[in-house]
PDB file of C-alpha atoms in Angstrom:
ATOM      1  CA  UNK L   1      65.563 138.732 -97.942  1.00  0.00           C
ATOM      2  CA  UNK L   2      62.835 136.337 -98.498  1.00  0.00           C
ATOM      3  CA  UNK L   3      62.248 133.081 -96.551  1.00  0.00           C
ATOM      4  CA  UNK L   4      60.515 129.940 -97.074  1.00  0.00           C
ATOM      5  CA  UNK L   5      60.380 126.687 -95.046  1.00  0.00           C
ATOM      6  CA  UNK L   6      63.129 125.315 -97.000  1.00  0.00           C
ATOM      7  CA  UNK L   7      65.448 128.376 -97.843  1.00  0.00           C
ATOM      8  CA  UNK L   8      65.547 131.950 -98.140  1.00  0.00           C
ATOM      9  CA  UNK L   9      67.886 133.728-100.567  1.00  0.00           C
ATOM     10  CA  UNK L  10      69.169 137.034-101.357  1.00  0.00           C
ATOM     11  CA  UNK L  11      71.984 138.234-103.675  1.00  0.00           C
ATOM     12  CA  UNK L  12      73.812 141.077-104.910  1.00  0.00           C
ATOM     13  CA  UNK L  13      72.619 140.672-108.610  1.00  0.00           C
ATOM     14  CA  UNK L  14      70.601 143.136-110.651  1.00  0.00           C
ATOM     15  CA  UNK L  15      67.752 140.602-112.213  1.00  0.00           C
ATOM     16  CA  UNK L  16      64.919 138.977-110.479  1.00  0.00           C
ATOM     17  CA  UNK L  17      63.456 135.775-110.863  1.00  0.00           C
ATOM     18  CA  UNK L  18      59.744 134.902-109.573  1.00  0.00           C
ATOM     19  CA  UNK L  19      60.103 131.075-110.050  1.00  0.00           C
ATOM     20  CA  UNK L  20      62.814 130.633-107.450  1.00  0.00           C
ATOM     21  CA  UNK L  21      61.935 134.029-105.309  1.00  0.00           C
ATOM     22  CA  UNK L  22      65.273 135.467-105.685  1.00  0.00           C
ATOM     23  CA  UNK L  23      66.189 139.054-105.546  1.00  0.00           C
ATOM     24  CA  UNK L  24      69.115 139.894-107.478  1.00  0.00           C
ATOM     25  CA  UNK L  25      71.030 143.516-107.490  1.00  0.00           C
ATOM     26  CA  UNK L  26      73.926 143.045-109.833  1.00  0.00           C
ATOM     27  CA  UNK L  27      76.979 145.178-109.878  1.00  0.00           C
ATOM     28  CA  UNK L  28      77.529 147.386-112.924  1.00  0.00           C
ATOM     29  CA  UNK L  29      80.986 147.689-112.437  1.00  0.00           C
ATOM     30  CA  UNK L  30      83.324 145.518-114.360  1.00  0.00           C
ATOM     31  CA  UNK L  31      84.902 143.990-110.993  1.00  0.00           C
ATOM     32  CA  UNK L  32      83.918 144.788-107.334  1.00  0.00           C
ATOM     33  CA  UNK L  33      87.461 143.404-105.903  1.00  0.00           C
ATOM     34  CA  UNK L  34      90.915 143.985-106.644  1.00  0.00           C
ATOM     35  CA  UNK L  35      92.429 141.184-108.573  1.00  0.00           C
ATOM     36  CA  UNK L  36      95.311 139.047-107.160  1.00  0.00           C
ATOM     37  CA  UNK L  37      94.616 140.324-103.718  1.00  0.00           C
ATOM     38  CA  UNK L  38      93.417 137.964-100.901  1.00  0.00           C
ATOM     39  CA  UNK L  39      90.029 138.985 -99.421  1.00  0.00           C
ATOM     40  CA  UNK L  40      87.861 137.959 -96.688  1.00  0.00           C
ATOM     41  CA  UNK L  41      83.927 137.645 -97.101  1.00  0.00           C
ATOM     42  CA  UNK L  42      81.546 137.678 -94.257  1.00  0.00           C
ATOM     43  CA  UNK L  43      78.032 137.567 -93.825  1.00  0.00           C
ATOM     44  CA  UNK L  44      75.904 139.431 -91.022  1.00  0.00           C
ATOM     45  CA  UNK L  45      72.448 138.565 -90.281  1.00  0.00           C
ATOM     46  CA  UNK L  46      69.924 140.505 -88.301  1.00  0.00           C
ATOM     47  CA  UNK L  47      67.735 137.860 -86.645  1.00  0.00           C
ATOM     48  CA  UNK L  48      64.330 139.011 -84.739  1.00  0.00           C
ATOM     49  CA  UNK L  49      64.278 137.571 -80.956  1.00  0.00           C
ATOM     50  CA  UNK L  50      61.211 135.699 -82.138  1.00  0.00           C
ATOM     51  CA  UNK L  51      59.711 132.594 -81.093  1.00  0.00           C
ATOM     52  CA  UNK L  52      59.820 131.269 -84.677  1.00  0.00           C
ATOM     53  CA  UNK L  53      63.730 131.971 -84.679  1.00  0.00           C
ATOM     54  CA  UNK L  54      64.476 130.456 -81.058  1.00  0.00           C
ATOM     55  CA  UNK L  55      62.424 127.335 -82.306  1.00  0.00           C
ATOM     56  CA  UNK L  56      64.215 127.057 -85.614  1.00  0.00           C
ATOM     57  CA  UNK L  57      67.539 126.415 -83.437  1.00  0.00           C
ATOM     58  CA  UNK L  58      70.471 125.687 -85.809  1.00  0.00           C
ATOM     59  CA  UNK L  59      70.058 126.332 -89.584  1.00  0.00           C
ATOM     60  CA  UNK L  60      72.399 126.464 -92.521  1.00  0.00           C
ATOM     61  CA  UNK L  61      73.540 129.361 -94.248  1.00  0.00           C
ATOM     62  CA  UNK L  62      74.742 128.485 -98.040  1.00  0.00           C
ATOM     63  CA  UNK L  63      76.600 131.214 -99.951  1.00  0.00           C
ATOM     64  CA  UNK L  64      77.621 131.379-103.268  1.00  0.00           C
ATOM     65  CA  UNK L  65      80.100 133.657-105.068  1.00  0.00           C
ATOM     66  CA  UNK L  66      78.961 134.515-108.778  1.00  0.00           C
ATOM     67  CA  UNK L  67      80.450 135.727-111.945  1.00  0.00           C
ATOM     68  CA  UNK L  68      78.726 137.839-114.419  1.00  0.00           C
ATOM     69  CA  UNK L  69      77.586 134.901-116.236  1.00  0.00           C
ATOM     70  CA  UNK L  70      76.205 132.955-113.237  1.00  0.00           C
ATOM     71  CA  UNK L  71      79.334 130.744-112.697  1.00  0.00           C
ATOM     72  CA  UNK L  72      80.023 129.699-109.169  1.00  0.00           C
ATOM     73  CA  UNK L  73      83.324 130.985-108.228  1.00  0.00           C
ATOM     74  CA  UNK L  74      83.136 129.917-104.651  1.00  0.00           C
ATOM     75  CA  UNK L  75      80.709 128.207-101.992  1.00  0.00           C
ATOM     76  CA  UNK L  76      80.426 128.188 -98.427  1.00  0.00           C
ATOM     77  CA  UNK L  77      78.183 126.058 -96.349  1.00  0.00           C
ATOM     78  CA  UNK L  78      77.934 127.190 -92.487  1.00  0.00           C
ATOM     79  CA  UNK L  79      75.422 126.769 -89.621  1.00  0.00           C
ATOM     80  CA  UNK L  80      74.398 129.290 -87.285  1.00  0.00           C
ATOM     81  CA  UNK L  81      71.568 130.036 -85.062  1.00  0.00           C
ATOM     82  CA  UNK L  82      70.002 132.725 -83.030  1.00  0.00           C
ATOM     83  CA  UNK L  83      72.629 133.487 -80.071  1.00  0.00           C
ATOM     84  CA  UNK L  84      71.639 131.865 -76.796  1.00  0.00           C
ATOM     85  CA  UNK L  85      71.008 133.820 -73.578  1.00  0.00           C
ATOM     86  CA  UNK L  86      69.487 132.954 -70.217  1.00  0.00           C
ATOM     87  CA  UNK L  87      66.213 134.721 -69.392  1.00  0.00           C
ATOM     88  CA  UNK L  88      67.855 136.718 -66.450  1.00  0.00           C
ATOM     89  CA  UNK L  89      70.592 138.299 -68.672  1.00  0.00           C
ATOM     90  CA  UNK L  90      67.945 138.663 -71.646  1.00  0.00           C
ATOM     91  CA  UNK L  91      65.706 140.522 -69.190  1.00  0.00           C
ATOM     92  CA  UNK L  92      68.439 142.694 -68.004  1.00  0.00           C
ATOM     93  CA  UNK L  93      69.869 143.483 -71.427  1.00  0.00           C
ATOM     94  CA  UNK L  94      66.087 144.471 -72.551  1.00  0.00           C
ATOM     95  CA  UNK L  95      65.565 146.543 -69.298  1.00  0.00           C
ATOM     96  CA  UNK L  96      68.638 148.547 -69.869  1.00  0.00           C
ATOM     97  CA  UNK L  97      67.787 149.252 -73.654  1.00  0.00           C
ATOM     98  CA  UNK L  98      64.056 149.662 -72.917  1.00  0.00           C
ATOM     99  CA  UNK L  99      64.070 153.233 -73.991  1.00  0.00           C
ATOM    100  CA  UNK L 100      65.936 152.991 -77.103  1.00  0.00           C
ATOM    101  CA  UNK L 101      63.825 150.130 -78.131  1.00  0.00           C
ATOM    102  CA  UNK L 102      60.467 151.827 -77.449  1.00  0.00           C
ATOM    103  CA  UNK L 103      61.592 154.766 -79.584  1.00  0.00           C
ATOM    104  CA  UNK L 104      62.708 152.449 -82.336  1.00  0.00           C
ATOM    105  CA  UNK L 105      66.425 153.386 -82.235  1.00  0.00           C
ATOM    106  CA  UNK L 106      67.382 149.678 -81.573  1.00  0.00           C
ATOM    107  CA  UNK L 107      65.575 146.771 -82.955  1.00  0.00           C
ATOM    108  CA  UNK L 108      64.678 143.560 -80.909  1.00  0.00           C
ATOM    109  CA  UNK L 109      67.117 141.676 -83.130  1.00  0.00           C
ATOM    110  CA  UNK L 110      70.754 139.869 -82.490  1.00  0.00           C
ATOM    111  CA  UNK L 111      73.155 139.986 -85.411  1.00  0.00           C
ATOM    112  CA  UNK L 112      75.391 137.005 -86.158  1.00  0.00           C
ATOM    113  CA  UNK L 113      78.206 137.327 -88.441  1.00  0.00           C
ATOM    114  CA  UNK L 114      79.049 133.970 -90.440  1.00  0.00           C
ATOM    115  CA  UNK L 115      82.268 133.585 -92.263  1.00  0.00           C
ATOM    116  CA  UNK L 116      82.128 132.678 -95.695  1.00  0.00           C
ATOM    117  CA  UNK L 117      85.504 132.732 -97.461  1.00  0.00           C
ATOM    118  CA  UNK L 118      88.991 133.181 -96.432  1.00  0.00           C
ATOM    119  CA  UNK L 119      91.795 134.270 -98.816  1.00  0.00           C
ATOM    120  CA  UNK L 120      89.727 134.600-101.390  1.00  0.00           C
ATOM    121  CA  UNK L 121      91.762 135.824-104.742  1.00  0.00           C
ATOM    122  CA  UNK L 122      89.910 137.236-107.665  1.00  0.00           C
ATOM    123  CA  UNK L 123      91.122 136.856-111.296  1.00  0.00           C
ATOM    124  CA  UNK L 124      90.635 139.123-114.276  1.00  0.00           C
ATOM    125  CA  UNK L 125      88.950 136.829-116.133  1.00  0.00           C
ATOM    126  CA  UNK L 126      86.290 135.621-113.768  1.00  0.00           C
ATOM    127  CA  UNK L 127      85.251 138.657-111.703  1.00  0.00           C
ATOM    128  CA  UNK L 128      83.094 138.530-108.741  1.00  0.00           C
ATOM    129  CA  UNK L 129      79.531 140.313-109.851  1.00  0.00           C
ATOM    130  CA  UNK L 130      77.017 138.796-107.138  1.00  0.00           C
ATOM    131  CA  UNK L 131      76.775 137.136-103.898  1.00  0.00           C
ATOM    132  CA  UNK L 132      73.596 134.695-103.349  1.00  0.00           C
ATOM    133  CA  UNK L 133      72.656 133.878-100.067  1.00  0.00           C
ATOM    134  CA  UNK L 134      70.435 130.725 -98.946  1.00  0.00           C
ATOM    135  CA  UNK L 135      69.209 130.214 -95.479  1.00  0.00           C
ATOM    136  CA  UNK L 136      68.129 126.492 -95.149  1.00  0.00           C
ATOM    137  CA  UNK L 137      65.962 125.751 -92.167  1.00  0.00           C
ATOM    138  CA  UNK L 138      66.532 122.329 -90.472  1.00  0.00           C
ATOM    139  CA  UNK L 139      64.331 119.308 -91.708  1.00  0.00           C
ATOM    140  CA  UNK L 140      61.118 119.065 -89.589  1.00  0.00           C
ATOM    141  CA  UNK L 141      60.609 122.822 -89.331  1.00  0.00           C
ATOM    142  CA  UNK L 142      57.492 124.176 -90.557  1.00  0.00           C
ATOM    143  CA  UNK L 143      58.500 127.970 -90.567  1.00  0.00           C
ATOM    144  CA  UNK L 144      61.195 129.680 -92.310  1.00  0.00           C
ATOM    145  CA  UNK L 145      64.097 131.610 -90.466  1.00  0.00           C
ATOM    146  CA  UNK L 146      62.987 135.244 -89.755  1.00  0.00           C
ATOM    147  CA  UNK L 147      65.555 137.941 -90.954  1.00  0.00           C
ATOM    148  CA  UNK L 148      65.450 141.910 -90.713  1.00  0.00           C
ATOM    149  CA  UNK L 149      68.582 142.424 -92.625  1.00  0.00           C
ATOM    150  CA  UNK L 150      71.579 140.946 -94.336  1.00  0.00           C
ATOM    151  CA  UNK L 151      74.727 142.621 -95.041  1.00  0.00           C
ATOM    152  CA  UNK L 152      77.666 141.171 -97.378  1.00  0.00           C
ATOM    153  CA  UNK L 153      81.275 142.449 -95.715  1.00  0.00           C
ATOM    154  CA  UNK L 154      84.355 141.951 -98.245  1.00  0.00           C
ATOM    155  CA  UNK L 155      87.605 143.245 -97.335  1.00  0.00           C
ATOM    156  CA  UNK L 156      91.350 142.900 -97.648  1.00  0.00           C
ATOM    157  CA  UNK L 157      92.477 139.577 -95.705  1.00  0.00           C
ATOM    158  CA  UNK L 158      94.315 140.529 -92.538  1.00  0.00           C
ATOM    159  CA  UNK L 159      97.790 139.642 -91.880  1.00  0.00           C
ATOM    160  CA  UNK L 160      98.852 137.876 -88.803  1.00  0.00           C
ATOM    161  CA  UNK L 161      99.133 140.448 -86.105  1.00  0.00           C
ATOM    162  CA  UNK L 162      95.456 142.172 -87.229  1.00  0.00           C
ATOM    163  CA  UNK L 163      94.272 138.376 -87.081  1.00  0.00           C
ATOM    164  CA  UNK L 164      95.606 137.973 -83.566  1.00  0.00           C
ATOM    165  CA  UNK L 165      93.995 141.240 -82.486  1.00  0.00           C
ATOM    166  CA  UNK L 166      90.597 140.106 -84.073  1.00  0.00           C
ATOM    167  CA  UNK L 167      90.551 136.738 -82.562  1.00  0.00           C
ATOM    168  CA  UNK L 168      91.693 137.886 -79.186  1.00  0.00           C
ATOM    169  CA  UNK L 169      90.368 141.556 -79.159  1.00  0.00           C
ATOM    170  CA  UNK L 170      89.883 141.740 -75.450  1.00  0.00           C
ATOM    171  CA  UNK L 171      92.689 139.903 -74.338  1.00  0.00           C
ATOM    172  CA  UNK L 172      94.875 142.294 -76.596  1.00  0.00           C
ATOM    173  CA  UNK L 173      93.086 145.205 -75.223  1.00  0.00           C
ATOM    174  CA  UNK L 174      93.692 144.123 -71.751  1.00  0.00           C
ATOM    175  CA  UNK L 175      97.297 143.522 -72.532  1.00  0.00           C
ATOM    176  CA  UNK L 176      97.801 146.809 -74.263  1.00  0.00           C
ATOM    177  CA  UNK L 177      96.279 148.612 -71.159  1.00  0.00           C
ATOM    178  CA  UNK L 178      98.314 146.761 -68.779  1.00  0.00           C
ATOM    179  CA  UNK L 179     101.655 147.633 -70.891  1.00  0.00           C
ATOM    180  CA  UNK L 180     100.804 151.396 -70.948  1.00  0.00           C
ATOM    181  CA  UNK L 181     100.144 151.503 -67.366  1.00  0.00           C
ATOM    182  CA  UNK L 182     103.310 149.744 -66.585  1.00  0.00           C
ATOM    183  CA  UNK L 183     105.156 151.913 -68.989  1.00  0.00           C
ATOM    184  CA  UNK L 184     103.789 155.216 -67.595  1.00  0.00           C
ATOM    185  CA  UNK L 185     104.231 153.865 -64.083  1.00  0.00           C
ATOM    186  CA  UNK L 186     107.875 153.180 -65.044  1.00  0.00           C
ATOM    187  CA  UNK L 187     108.293 156.851 -66.579  1.00  0.00           C
ATOM    188  CA  UNK L 188     106.589 158.350 -63.606  1.00  0.00           C
ATOM    189  CA  UNK L 189     108.893 156.218 -60.823  1.00  0.00           C
ATOM    190  CA  UNK L 190     111.955 157.401 -62.830  1.00  0.00           C
ATOM    191  CA  UNK L 191     111.163 160.632 -62.962  1.00  0.00           C
ATOM    192  CA  UNK L 192     110.470 160.816 -59.370  1.00  0.00           C
ATOM    193  CA  UNK L 193     113.762 159.482 -58.511  1.00  0.00           C
ATOM    194  CA  UNK L 194     115.612 161.836 -60.613  1.00  0.00           C
ATOM    195  CA  UNK L 195     113.567 164.661 -59.128  1.00  0.00           C
ATOM    196  CA  UNK L 196     114.457 163.355 -55.702  1.00  0.00           C
ATOM    197  CA  UNK L 197     117.919 163.095 -56.431  1.00  0.00           C
ATOM    198  CA  UNK L 198     117.673 166.800 -57.791  1.00  0.00           C
ATOM    199  CA  UNK L 199     116.392 168.016 -54.579  1.00  0.00           C
ATOM    200  CA  UNK L 200     118.867 166.360 -52.493  1.00  0.00           C
ATOM    201  CA  UNK L 201     121.718 168.159 -54.432  1.00  0.00           C
ATOM    202  CA  UNK L 202     120.246 171.283 -54.126  1.00  0.00           C
ATOM    203  CA  UNK L 203     119.664 170.723 -50.483  1.00  0.00           C
ATOM    204  CA  UNK L 204     123.345 169.481 -50.055  1.00  0.00           C
ATOM    205  CA  UNK L 205     124.862 172.563 -51.993  1.00  0.00           C
ATOM    206  CA  UNK L 206     122.490 175.047 -49.687  1.00  0.00           C
ATOM    207  CA  UNK L 207     123.864 173.468 -46.555  1.00  0.00           C
ATOM    208  CA  UNK L 208     127.410 173.662 -47.488  1.00  0.00           C
ATOM    209  CA  UNK L 209     127.089 177.225 -48.249  1.00  0.00           C
TER     210      UNK L 209
END
C-alpha cells in the first residue's frame, strides 16, 4: 500500500504502473468467486497510532472491484478514521500490552474494518479479478494517511441469524450464556427434586418395615 497526500492505492491485480504509483497483483485463476452466490466484501486497514493519522481525522476509502480487462464491476466510497480513545484508556491499554509491544509481537496500530459491498453477485461473463483501494486524505491535509497493512476479505453473505449474531455479538453471547445457565439450573433443580422424592420413598419403605 502506497500513500500520497491525495490518495493511496493498493490492488490485487498483477501489473504495476509507475505513473499513478499503483501496485497490482492480478489473480491467475479465471474466477475468484462462485458465480450466482451472494458475497460480502470487507476491507481491513492496520493504521499506526501516529500523530499523522490522528491529525488526518476522517478520510475516505474508495474501493473498486475490477474485471480482468479493468472494467469497474462495483464501487464503494466510505469514510473512516483512526479509532478514538481517551488518554487514560490508551495509556492503560499500552501498559497492559507493554511487553508484547516491546518484543514486536503486537504492533502499535489499530485495525479498522470498512464494509465494501453487500450481496455482491458475480456472473460468468464478468468475473472479479482485482480489488483497487484508494485512501483519500481530507482536503487541506499535507500528509497522507499511514497504513501498515491492508487486507480484503471476501466471504459468503451471512443469513439473517448469522447477521444478527455478527451485529449483536456480545448481546447474543450474554443471552446464550444466560440461557444455558437457566437450562442447567432447571435441569439441576429437577434432578434434585427427583432425588429428594426418591430418598423420601426409600425412608418411608424402611420405616414401614
